């Protein structure tokens, strides 16, 4: 099979061949081709001019190799899986912090701090700190005169496999069906401009792409390596796809299909992925970051057959 190198965009991988080297740094990875030559993979991140918080990233090498599924191995990581089906739970702690005002009697003002933890899913939890500044009136009534609220999302213990991600992926495929259709129309418009055959939207790849978007959104790992350290293609293996050439584009922080597609088009590497005539079908994924400031995560998974 011929070697193809696609600069800074296409993560074209023979899926089965990646399972024997899941922990290989993509900047150092070398794959033996039929001619015994090597292709070096690197990664690139591109900041969009349309949004200060928006970023896109794609792998930057194409590797073609013929292997058999029986010759591959999958290296697992030891981790504790979080319960993903239980309802969110909350815990709280309260601390009273005395404050003083030189013009008021001691105890006239006080500050009460409440710390809340809410377990969400995939091992991610939200920590919320609420500080109430309380004034005591002459009749003894206490009123809150000021309230400070801070919250953050702890993703340190994130864990999810494909089966964990699939229910949300199926739901997101329906929730964001309009956005998915619009992305498909836009990128096929790009291909039409260059007389390249349109991509066909694959239901199976779209579920996988939505699972990838969900994984990126909840783990915070904006990379073509998954949170467990393996390449994105291992998710296809988990979904039952064991042969083929695949590529991936990802983006996050974009609110609309138009904005993320413009960013991909303005990046040579991502545009090359979109315009690759060897790819004939695509899966498109969308997922919301649990942090309201995180907006949406977008994925494209391309395949040659």
Short mmCIF file of C-alpha atoms in Angstrom, two decimals, residues 82-282:
data_model
loop_
_atom_site.label_atom_id
_atom_site.label_comp_id
_atom_site.label_asym_id
_atom_site.label_seq_id
_atom_site.Cartn_x
_atom_site.Cartn_y
_atom_site.Cartn_z
CA UNK A 82 -16.28 6.01 38.02
CA UNK A 83 -19.94 5.11 38.31
CA UNK A 84 -21.67 6.91 35.45
CA UNK A 85 -25.25 5.82 35.92
CA UNK A 86 -25.91 7.14 39.41
CA UNK A 87 -27.71 10.41 39.96
CA UNK A 88 -25.64 13.49 40.84
CA UNK A 89 -24.98 13.82 44.55
CA UNK A 90 -24.01 16.81 46.61
CA UNK A 91 -22.05 17.31 49.79
CA UNK A 92 -21.60 20.53 51.71
CA UNK A 93 -19.44 22.02 54.43
CA UNK A 94 -20.04 25.25 56.31
CA UNK A 95 -17.49 27.49 57.98
CA UNK A 96 -18.16 30.72 59.86
CA UNK A 97 -15.41 33.27 59.41
CA UNK A 98 -15.50 36.26 61.78
CA UNK A 99 -14.94 39.68 60.24
CA UNK A 100 -14.59 42.97 62.03
CA UNK A 101 -15.52 46.54 61.30
CA UNK A 102 -13.79 49.13 63.43
CA UNK A 103 -16.94 51.23 63.38
CA UNK A 104 -19.22 48.42 64.50
CA UNK A 105 -19.39 46.32 67.66
CA UNK A 106 -17.68 42.96 67.42
CA UNK A 107 -20.02 40.39 65.88
CA UNK A 108 -22.18 42.91 64.07
CA UNK A 109 -20.97 41.45 60.77
CA UNK A 110 -20.03 37.88 60.04
CA UNK A 111 -19.09 35.82 57.02
CA UNK A 112 -20.30 32.27 56.43
CA UNK A 113 -18.60 30.14 53.82
CA UNK A 114 -20.37 27.13 52.30
CA UNK A 115 -18.53 24.60 50.16
CA UNK A 116 -20.58 22.30 47.95
CA UNK A 117 -19.46 19.34 45.87
CA UNK A 118 -21.70 17.90 43.19
CA UNK A 119 -20.70 14.63 41.54
CA UNK A 120 -21.63 14.73 37.85
CA UNK A 121 -20.48 11.83 35.62
CA UNK A 122 -17.33 10.09 34.40
CA UNK A 123 -15.71 10.93 37.75
CA UNK A 124 -16.02 14.69 37.15
CA UNK A 125 -17.38 16.82 39.98
CA UNK A 126 -18.25 20.47 40.43
CA UNK A 127 -16.97 22.39 43.45
CA UNK A 128 -18.96 25.47 44.44
CA UNK A 129 -17.91 27.90 47.15
CA UNK A 130 -20.46 30.39 48.46
CA UNK A 131 -19.43 33.14 50.86
CA UNK A 132 -22.29 35.04 52.49
CA UNK A 133 -21.54 38.37 54.15
CA UNK A 134 -24.19 38.73 56.84
CA UNK A 135 -25.30 41.80 58.77
CA UNK A 136 -27.14 41.50 62.07
CA UNK A 137 -29.84 44.13 62.54
CA UNK A 138 -30.75 45.72 65.86
CA UNK A 139 -33.69 43.34 66.32
CA UNK A 140 -31.37 40.37 65.79
CA UNK A 141 -32.43 39.64 62.23
CA UNK A 142 -29.62 38.51 59.95
CA UNK A 143 -29.56 39.58 56.31
CA UNK A 144 -27.14 38.73 53.53
CA UNK A 145 -25.62 41.98 52.30
CA UNK A 146 -23.14 40.42 49.86
CA UNK A 147 -22.60 37.01 48.33
CA UNK A 148 -19.48 35.74 46.56
CA UNK A 149 -19.80 32.57 44.49
CA UNK A 150 -17.00 30.67 42.79
CA UNK A 151 -17.13 27.25 41.15
CA UNK A 152 -14.86 24.99 39.18
CA UNK A 153 -14.97 21.56 37.55
CA UNK A 154 -12.54 18.92 38.76
CA UNK A 155 -11.66 16.51 35.94
CA UNK A 156 -8.70 14.86 37.66
CA UNK A 157 -10.52 11.56 38.15
CA UNK A 158 -12.15 11.43 34.72
CA UNK A 159 -12.62 7.96 33.28
CA UNK A 160 -14.94 6.62 30.60
CA UNK A 161 -14.75 3.94 27.94
CA UNK A 162 -16.79 3.77 24.76
CA UNK A 163 -19.73 2.01 26.42
CA UNK A 164 -19.87 4.77 29.04
CA UNK A 165 -19.83 7.49 26.38
CA UNK A 166 -22.30 5.88 23.97
CA UNK A 167 -25.61 6.90 25.67
CA UNK A 168 -24.61 10.58 25.68
CA UNK A 169 -23.27 10.22 22.12
CA UNK A 170 -26.61 8.90 20.87
CA UNK A 171 -28.44 11.70 22.66
CA UNK A 172 -26.08 14.38 21.32
CA UNK A 173 -26.41 13.03 17.79
CA UNK A 174 -30.12 13.85 18.03
CA UNK A 175 -29.75 17.09 20.02
CA UNK A 176 -27.23 18.56 17.59
CA UNK A 177 -28.62 17.04 14.39
CA UNK A 178 -29.06 20.47 12.79
CA UNK A 179 -25.46 21.44 13.57
CA UNK A 180 -24.19 18.11 12.24
CA UNK A 181 -26.14 18.54 8.99
CA UNK A 182 -24.85 22.08 8.59
CA UNK A 183 -21.21 21.04 9.07
CA UNK A 184 -21.70 18.34 6.43
CA UNK A 185 -23.22 20.82 3.97
CA UNK A 186 -20.43 23.35 4.51
CA UNK A 187 -17.52 20.95 4.07
CA UNK A 188 -19.12 19.26 1.06
CA UNK A 189 -19.42 22.76 -0.38
CA UNK A 190 -15.66 23.12 0.04
CA UNK A 191 -15.10 19.81 -1.75
CA UNK A 192 -17.48 20.77 -4.57
CA UNK A 193 -15.39 23.89 -5.23
CA UNK A 194 -12.47 21.59 -6.09
CA UNK A 195 -14.57 19.00 -7.94
CA UNK A 196 -14.08 16.43 -5.18
CA UNK A 197 -16.87 13.94 -4.50
CA UNK A 198 -18.98 14.74 -1.43
CA UNK A 199 -18.56 12.90 1.83
CA UNK A 200 -21.35 10.60 2.98
CA UNK A 201 -22.49 11.01 6.57
CA UNK A 202 -22.10 7.68 8.37
CA UNK A 203 -24.46 7.00 11.26
CA UNK A 204 -21.89 4.69 12.88
CA UNK A 205 -19.03 7.18 12.54
CA UNK A 206 -21.26 9.99 13.80
CA UNK A 207 -21.97 8.07 17.00
CA UNK A 208 -18.23 7.53 17.43
CA UNK A 209 -17.52 11.20 16.66
CA UNK A 210 -20.13 12.27 19.22
CA UNK A 211 -18.49 9.94 21.75
CA UNK A 212 -15.13 11.61 21.00
CA UNK A 213 -16.67 15.07 21.40
CA UNK A 214 -18.20 13.99 24.72
CA UNK A 215 -14.82 12.63 25.82
CA UNK A 216 -13.03 15.85 24.93
CA UNK A 217 -15.69 18.04 26.55
CA UNK A 218 -15.74 16.22 29.88
CA UNK A 219 -12.08 15.28 30.22
CA UNK A 220 -10.69 18.61 29.06
CA UNK A 221 -8.10 16.73 26.96
CA UNK A 222 -8.01 18.73 23.74
CA UNK A 223 -5.73 16.31 21.95
CA UNK A 224 -5.77 13.46 19.48
CA UNK A 225 -4.60 11.30 22.33
CA UNK A 226 -7.41 10.10 24.54
CA UNK A 227 -7.40 10.66 28.32
CA UNK A 228 -6.06 7.12 28.80
CA UNK A 229 -3.03 7.94 26.65
CA UNK A 230 -4.02 6.03 23.51
CA UNK A 231 -4.63 7.55 20.09
CA UNK A 232 -8.15 8.55 19.05
CA UNK A 233 -8.37 5.57 16.70
CA UNK A 234 -8.67 3.18 19.65
CA UNK A 235 -12.20 4.48 20.13
CA UNK A 236 -13.09 3.13 16.69
CA UNK A 237 -11.58 -0.21 17.68
CA UNK A 238 -13.79 -0.22 20.78
CA UNK A 239 -16.78 0.43 18.53
CA UNK A 240 -15.95 -2.60 16.39
CA UNK A 241 -14.11 -0.95 13.47
CA UNK A 242 -10.84 -2.81 13.06
CA UNK A 243 -9.71 -1.93 9.54
CA UNK A 244 -9.47 1.19 7.43
CA UNK A 245 -7.76 4.56 7.06
CA UNK A 246 -9.09 7.28 9.36
CA UNK A 247 -8.46 10.94 10.06
CA UNK A 248 -9.65 13.36 12.71
CA UNK A 249 -10.26 17.10 13.08
CA UNK A 250 -11.29 18.54 16.44
CA UNK A 251 -12.30 21.98 17.64
CA UNK A 252 -13.54 23.50 20.85
CA UNK A 253 -14.77 26.85 22.09
CA UNK A 254 -16.83 27.55 18.96
CA UNK A 255 -20.51 28.31 19.32
CA UNK A 256 -21.67 27.62 15.76
CA UNK A 257 -21.07 25.18 12.92
CA UNK A 258 -20.14 28.08 10.64
CA UNK A 259 -17.42 29.38 12.96
CA UNK A 260 -15.70 26.03 13.49
CA UNK A 261 -15.83 25.23 9.75
CA UNK A 262 -14.27 28.60 8.92
CA UNK A 263 -11.49 27.87 11.40
CA UNK A 264 -10.88 24.45 9.87
CA UNK A 265 -10.85 25.93 6.37
CA UNK A 266 -8.37 28.62 7.38
CA UNK A 267 -5.99 25.98 8.72
CA UNK A 268 -4.08 24.23 5.95
CA UNK A 269 -3.78 21.01 7.93
CA UNK A 270 -7.48 20.72 8.72
CA UNK A 271 -8.45 21.79 5.23
CA UNK A 272 -6.27 19.01 3.81
CA UNK A 273 -8.19 16.51 5.92
CA UNK A 274 -11.51 17.83 4.64
CA UNK A 275 -10.38 17.85 1.02
CA UNK A 276 -8.65 14.46 0.97
CA UNK A 277 -10.26 12.59 -1.96
CA UNK A 278 -9.42 9.22 -0.38
CA UNK A 279 -11.95 9.88 2.38
CA UNK A 280 -15.46 8.95 1.28
CA UNK A 281 -17.45 9.03 4.53
CA UNK A 282 -17.48 11.07 7.71
#
